Amino acid sequence: MTTRRSFLKFAAMLSGAAGVSAWIPDSIGRAYAIPPDPGSTYLDAEHIVILMQENRSFDHALGTLRGVRGFNDPRALRLQNGNSVFVQTDAAGRAYAPWRLDIHDTRITWMGSIPHSRHSQVDAWNDGQHDGWIEAKRSHIEDYAHLPLTMGYYTREDLSFYYALADAFTVCDQNYCSVMTSTTPNRSCFWTGTVRDQQRVDSKVYIRNEEIERGGMTWKTYPERLQEAGISWKFYQNELTNTTGLSEEQAAWLGNFGCNVLESFSAYNVEAHEAARRERYQALTPQQRDLHNAAFVTNSRDPNYRSLENLAFRDGVWRERMMVPSGDLFYQFRKDVNEGRLPAVSWLTAPEKFSDHPTSPWYGAWYVSEMMDILTKNPEVWKKTIFILTYDENDGYFDHAPSYVAADPKRPETGAASPGIDTGIEYTYAADELAQGVKPKEARSGPIGLGFRVPMIIASPWSRGGWVNSQLFDHTSTLMFLEQFVQRKFGKTVIEENISSWRRCISGDLSSVFRAEDANEPSLDYLDRNNFVISIQRARYKKVPSNYHKLRATEIEEINRDPLSSRFMAHQEPGTRPSCALPYELYADGNLSDDRKSFVLRLAVGNAVHRARTAGAPFNVYLRNLAVGPNDPLKPMQVATFAVKPGDALQREFPLSLFTSGRYAIDVHAPNGFYREFAGSAETPAIRARTEYEKQGSSLTGNVQLNVENASEQALLIGVEDRSYGAPPITKNLAPGERSSIVLDLTRNHCWYDFSLNLGHQKYIGRFAGRVETGSSGFSDPLMGAERANGAANEVTGILTSYAST
């Protein structure tokens, strides 16, 4: 059981009072210091341990972390008004950028949740415009409704444990909610792959919490599939939601906060759980009992598992008291680990107070730390363990990264997918919600997913070292990881049939996170409970956070012009971090049609480089400068998402008549900073341009090759300008009909590129940015980190190395 003394140590660590060298927690340092067995891979793991916490967006929690796609994103989405996505405007025209929340010196963690139900999420997304955050996310609490809380974020000083965990292992910065809605549907996707009762477009969609929580769900879940295949699994919690005898306060500290969605599925017979219902339990078949017992592992053998006790402390001159659990919240999990009974797959869920949900103080870091402590006490256990920490949804907190969503099959202008992919299975309409009793003012048509980015950190002997992984994941990615792990580890095929082809196309299976053991990899302590909760408790009556700033027009312009140096923007810790190799081979090229009446855009995913490992990808296409009349329902920017399978290409023609004065302006965004921008008109000289990746034999060199052709009848001077990394400009004269290939050396940029193609010295016609995925690991975008933080990075690594060596 966690001691009072260790809990106090944890609180001191999270208070932010100590320097960097003091706050590396024992649990993290110990885990980092345990190397994998030589020659082993993640397939040598014997235990997958998974914890899904509650309601935090990526930017809100980790947007200032070094080396991730956070606030320094150099090519972030531009809104339809031309502003950076980081500048959000309310209905009165007041604009705000992200602003710091202080967990210790303000009462922010006591101010509750902000809207995150289906309609508020869809309204923030706003047909892909991504500009509805402030109005859609106003607090339900009147005293706070005027605050732009959605734009608030935390830093390392607030969330020291999570930052230290990311610095020790691998953080996934392109991990999205599965569903553009609240908790329970996202958890349904996490355990079943879907929110539909059948995998047909005319089936019932359960996209709001209450629709699932009322129970009686009948579609198959992944734990059932594991059970049928003979793969051991358990779902640990202190106590269930579907239970009796707990007061509201006891339930908040001791229940599972409704986060075990299996309680809602009929196959698990949750009504047979309590002792008062043993007759119902006895009526179950042996197979039903086994399923029930695995799903509802509680701490009932701990005599204090449903009890609270007083914790006394001083707040200045005042003596205060608060209630805390008197039992061990990890009793059964700890026992199974210590006795060698941990199953192949373990899921855990925390009580509300430790879930990180904004309705409760942010005590959750202790829960995660205690899990790490338990798993690392015996190095031989940790050597065989993969721990996945993620979050179900973003609450109401802003994240700047655009959502990649399923296209509406009834509206071709919203996008498309490769042949064989039905996006209709991932789309739902207001009529579906009205049929389930949703109020008309809250019913929305829109994609089921993806939602917004949420944190994910994967800790294991094969993911240590402070890496970032930027492949696109969603909650079904964890199921896909279990599928391939079980197949390769046990030789058993356990497929989650509810995962749609659209999700399988765009979302990875987490395997790119893991690396084989490397003896040359740098080698990177525990958090206690009581002092931590005391430090958070002390902030309860402090001031309301107020350091947000209403931006002036000149300040907005400064952000738009140079966000990386603007005084009015949030910024990340400087420096880069090692970055995982990704199985992407992405292309997006476009040119005027032969009749010069339309722009032809081609989106492709090649499979020549990564072959069977190649990942499909989504592409968000933004049509700007649209010709919109005063009564036109269209917006000046239209957004479409295209899902492309490996080895496939999609082509779309956009008539120039769509654009004001025929001047087209088209942006394309894809995962990990892939970006294209095209601009011009029918008068633009006929230059055909196409990017590819330079090869040496069958391998990529890491350089970009730009192929250009002068298809006009006049000689043209073309220019290639590096926009971000300091390479000298390149100019080339092309005679009519002449073709040329220009190779851009990216060695000094870690294979990152960002260049524009110009005609002469003035006429801009395109911009191309991203990273060449050679199949080898690299580093995060040096432009985001400005390569200035080697000192800070080395300090953390030095501390962890010192810990490992002792």
Tab-separated table of C-alpha atoms in Angstrom, residues 609-794:
chain	number	residue	atom	x	y	z
A	609	VAL	CA	9.459	2.397	-49.892
A	610	HIS	CA	7.814	0.757	-46.859
A	611	ARG	CA	6.020	-1.977	-48.805
A	612	ALA	CA	3.734	-4.078	-46.576
A	613	ARG	CA	4.303	-1.713	-43.662
A	614	THR	CA	3.048	1.330	-45.580
A	615	ALA	CA	0.365	3.305	-43.779
A	616	GLY	CA	-2.591	4.913	-45.498
A	617	ALA	CA	-3.288	8.539	-44.694
A	618	PRO	CA	-5.902	11.269	-44.597
A	619	PHE	CA	-5.457	14.563	-46.397
A	620	ASN	CA	-7.394	17.679	-45.400
A	621	VAL	CA	-7.932	19.986	-48.380
A	622	TYR	CA	-8.822	23.648	-47.792
A	623	LEU	CA	-10.259	25.660	-50.689
A	624	ARG	CA	-9.750	29.352	-50.005
A	625	ASN	CA	-10.797	32.571	-51.722
A	626	LEU	CA	-14.105	31.032	-52.751
A	627	ALA	CA	-16.557	33.202	-54.657
A	628	VAL	CA	-19.319	33.615	-52.078
A	629	GLY	CA	-22.311	35.875	-52.596
A	630	PRO	CA	-24.159	37.668	-49.763
A	631	ASN	CA	-26.918	35.024	-49.685
A	632	ASP	CA	-24.684	32.069	-50.467
A	633	PRO	CA	-24.760	29.298	-47.811
A	634	LEU	CA	-21.139	28.456	-48.619
A	635	LYS	CA	-18.299	29.835	-46.541
A	636	PRO	CA	-15.222	31.578	-47.977
A	637	MET	CA	-13.257	28.435	-47.107
A	638	GLN	CA	-14.439	24.907	-47.847
A	639	VAL	CA	-12.886	21.826	-46.226
A	640	ALA	CA	-12.753	18.238	-47.443
A	641	THR	CA	-11.009	15.115	-46.114
A	642	PHE	CA	-9.682	12.373	-48.372
A	643	ALA	CA	-8.627	8.936	-47.095
A	644	VAL	CA	-6.095	7.207	-49.336
A	645	LYS	CA	-5.011	3.574	-49.075
A	646	PRO	CA	-1.402	2.487	-49.630
A	647	GLY	CA	-0.609	2.276	-53.321
A	648	ASP	CA	-3.639	4.348	-54.306
A	649	ALA	CA	-4.249	7.894	-55.527
A	650	LEU	CA	-7.309	10.144	-55.587
A	651	GLN	CA	-7.763	12.995	-58.019
A	652	ARG	CA	-10.159	15.920	-57.754
A	653	GLU	CA	-10.736	18.815	-60.172
A	654	PHE	CA	-11.709	22.204	-58.809
A	655	PRO	CA	-13.170	24.605	-61.426
A	656	LEU	CA	-11.573	28.033	-61.293
A	657	SER	CA	-15.103	29.462	-61.316
A	658	LEU	CA	-15.328	28.409	-57.664
A	659	PHE	CA	-12.769	31.060	-56.740
A	660	THR	CA	-13.051	34.827	-56.603
A	661	SER	CA	-11.761	36.247	-59.917
A	662	GLY	CA	-10.675	32.718	-60.786
A	663	ARG	CA	-7.729	32.922	-58.397
A	664	TYR	CA	-7.385	29.538	-56.754
A	665	ALA	CA	-5.862	29.118	-53.285
A	666	ILE	CA	-5.647	25.554	-51.995
A	667	ASP	CA	-3.950	24.172	-48.871
A	668	VAL	CA	-3.378	20.501	-48.047
A	669	HIS	CA	-2.569	19.183	-44.552
A	670	ALA	CA	-1.646	15.593	-43.650
A	671	PRO	CA	-0.040	13.954	-40.574
A	672	ASN	CA	3.323	15.007	-39.128
A	673	GLY	CA	3.431	18.459	-40.683
A	674	PHE	CA	2.948	17.362	-44.297
A	675	TYR	CA	1.777	20.507	-46.090
A	676	ARG	CA	1.142	21.768	-49.620
A	677	GLU	CA	-0.109	25.134	-50.801
A	678	PHE	CA	-1.084	26.045	-54.354
A	679	ALA	CA	-1.969	29.516	-55.694
A	680	GLY	CA	-2.522	31.023	-59.104
A	681	SER	CA	-5.053	31.661	-61.858
A	682	ALA	CA	-5.679	30.857	-65.508
A	683	GLU	CA	-3.037	33.479	-66.349
A	684	THR	CA	-0.312	31.674	-64.414
A	685	PRO	CA	2.297	30.399	-66.902
A	686	ALA	CA	2.074	26.693	-67.526
A	687	ILE	CA	4.551	25.168	-65.126
A	688	ARG	CA	3.976	21.560	-64.144
A	689	ALA	CA	5.548	20.607	-60.826
A	690	ARG	CA	5.723	17.299	-58.979
A	691	THR	CA	7.617	16.262	-55.854
A	692	GLU	CA	9.157	12.891	-55.195
A	693	TYR	CA	11.759	11.462	-52.845
A	694	GLU	CA	15.259	10.931	-54.150
A	695	LYS	CA	16.344	7.305	-54.304
A	696	GLN	CA	19.682	5.582	-54.229
A	697	GLY	CA	18.994	2.085	-55.429
A	698	SER	CA	15.849	0.946	-53.635
A	699	SER	CA	16.402	3.223	-50.625
A	700	LEU	CA	15.606	6.875	-50.041
A	701	THR	CA	18.457	9.311	-49.529
A	702	GLY	CA	16.376	11.633	-47.332
A	703	ASN	CA	16.322	14.376	-49.964
A	704	VAL	CA	13.371	15.817	-51.894
A	705	GLN	CA	13.394	15.955	-55.670
A	706	LEU	CA	11.302	18.618	-57.413
A	707	ASN	CA	10.485	17.808	-61.034
A	708	VAL	CA	9.393	20.802	-63.118
A	709	GLU	CA	8.350	21.176	-66.722
A	710	ASN	CA	7.863	24.380	-68.686
A	711	ALA	CA	4.674	23.573	-70.606
A	712	SER	CA	4.346	27.143	-71.913
A	713	GLU	CA	5.552	28.596	-75.160
A	714	GLN	CA	7.989	31.018	-73.536
A	715	ALA	CA	11.189	30.704	-71.565
A	716	LEU	CA	10.623	30.923	-67.816
A	717	LEU	CA	12.804	31.664	-64.823
A	718	ILE	CA	11.825	29.513	-61.862
A	719	GLY	CA	12.987	29.947	-58.284
A	720	VAL	CA	13.058	27.577	-55.322
A	721	GLU	CA	13.150	29.349	-51.948
A	722	ASP	CA	13.803	27.641	-48.611
A	723	ARG	CA	11.159	29.022	-46.235
A	724	SER	CA	12.435	27.668	-42.930
A	725	TYR	CA	15.840	26.003	-42.832
A	726	GLY	CA	18.278	28.504	-44.312
A	727	ALA	CA	19.307	26.830	-47.564
A	728	PRO	CA	20.319	29.244	-50.353
A	729	PRO	CA	17.769	29.944	-53.121
A	730	ILE	CA	17.945	28.085	-56.413
A	731	THR	CA	17.081	29.605	-59.784
A	732	LYS	CA	16.834	27.900	-63.136
A	733	ASN	CA	15.955	29.024	-66.672
A	734	LEU	CA	13.689	26.649	-68.556
A	735	ALA	CA	13.166	26.832	-72.285
A	736	PRO	CA	9.688	26.003	-73.669
A	737	GLY	CA	9.038	22.287	-73.177
A	738	GLU	CA	12.161	21.800	-71.048
A	739	ARG	CA	12.094	19.579	-67.972
A	740	SER	CA	14.386	19.702	-64.969
A	741	SER	CA	14.839	17.897	-61.664
A	742	ILE	CA	16.076	19.865	-58.645
A	743	VAL	CA	17.352	17.903	-55.648
A	744	LEU	CA	17.135	19.613	-52.265
A	745	ASP	CA	19.775	18.429	-49.801
A	746	LEU	CA	18.042	17.962	-46.421
A	747	THR	CA	20.957	16.478	-44.487
A	748	ARG	CA	21.307	19.407	-42.114
A	749	ASN	CA	17.519	19.538	-41.529
A	750	HIS	CA	17.013	15.916	-40.344
A	751	CYS	CA	15.107	15.308	-43.622
A	752	TRP	CA	12.659	18.165	-43.016
A	753	TYR	CA	11.860	20.508	-45.908
A	754	ASP	CA	9.842	23.667	-46.521
A	755	PHE	CA	10.273	25.420	-49.840
A	756	SER	CA	8.247	27.485	-52.272
A	757	LEU	CA	8.245	27.384	-56.059
A	758	ASN	CA	8.186	30.811	-57.671
A	759	LEU	CA	8.143	32.197	-61.194
A	760	GLY	CA	10.863	34.798	-61.451
A	761	HIS	CA	11.408	36.549	-58.183
A	762	GLN	CA	7.810	37.494	-57.469
A	763	LYS	CA	5.094	35.121	-58.612
A	764	TYR	CA	4.490	32.471	-55.979
A	765	ILE	CA	2.755	29.326	-57.179
A	766	GLY	CA	3.304	26.628	-54.550
A	767	ARG	CA	4.736	25.577	-51.212
A	768	PHE	CA	5.886	22.100	-50.190
A	769	ALA	CA	6.724	21.039	-46.622
A	770	GLY	CA	7.088	17.915	-44.509
A	771	ARG	CA	9.601	15.200	-43.652
A	772	VAL	CA	11.049	12.513	-45.869
A	773	GLU	CA	10.302	9.151	-44.248
A	774	THR	CA	13.288	7.025	-45.141
A	775	GLY	CA	12.474	4.103	-42.847
A	776	SER	CA	15.039	5.301	-40.306
A	777	SER	CA	14.409	7.261	-37.138
A	778	GLY	CA	15.306	10.930	-36.987
A	779	PHE	CA	14.488	14.057	-35.029
A	780	SER	CA	11.488	16.301	-34.583
A	781	ASP	CA	11.187	19.398	-36.729
A	782	PRO	CA	14.174	21.658	-35.894
A	783	LEU	CA	12.085	24.698	-36.818
A	784	MET	CA	9.685	23.954	-33.939
A	785	GLY	CA	12.609	23.579	-31.540
A	786	ALA	CA	14.950	26.130	-33.080
A	787	GLU	CA	17.715	23.742	-31.988
A	788	ARG	CA	18.276	25.998	-28.997
A	789	ALA	CA	17.617	23.647	-26.110
A	790	ASN	CA	20.459	21.200	-26.110
A	791	GLY	CA	21.388	22.390	-22.631
A	792	ALA	CA	17.922	21.713	-21.203
A	793	ALA	CA	17.638	18.380	-22.995
A	794	ASN	CA	21.077	17.318	-21.849
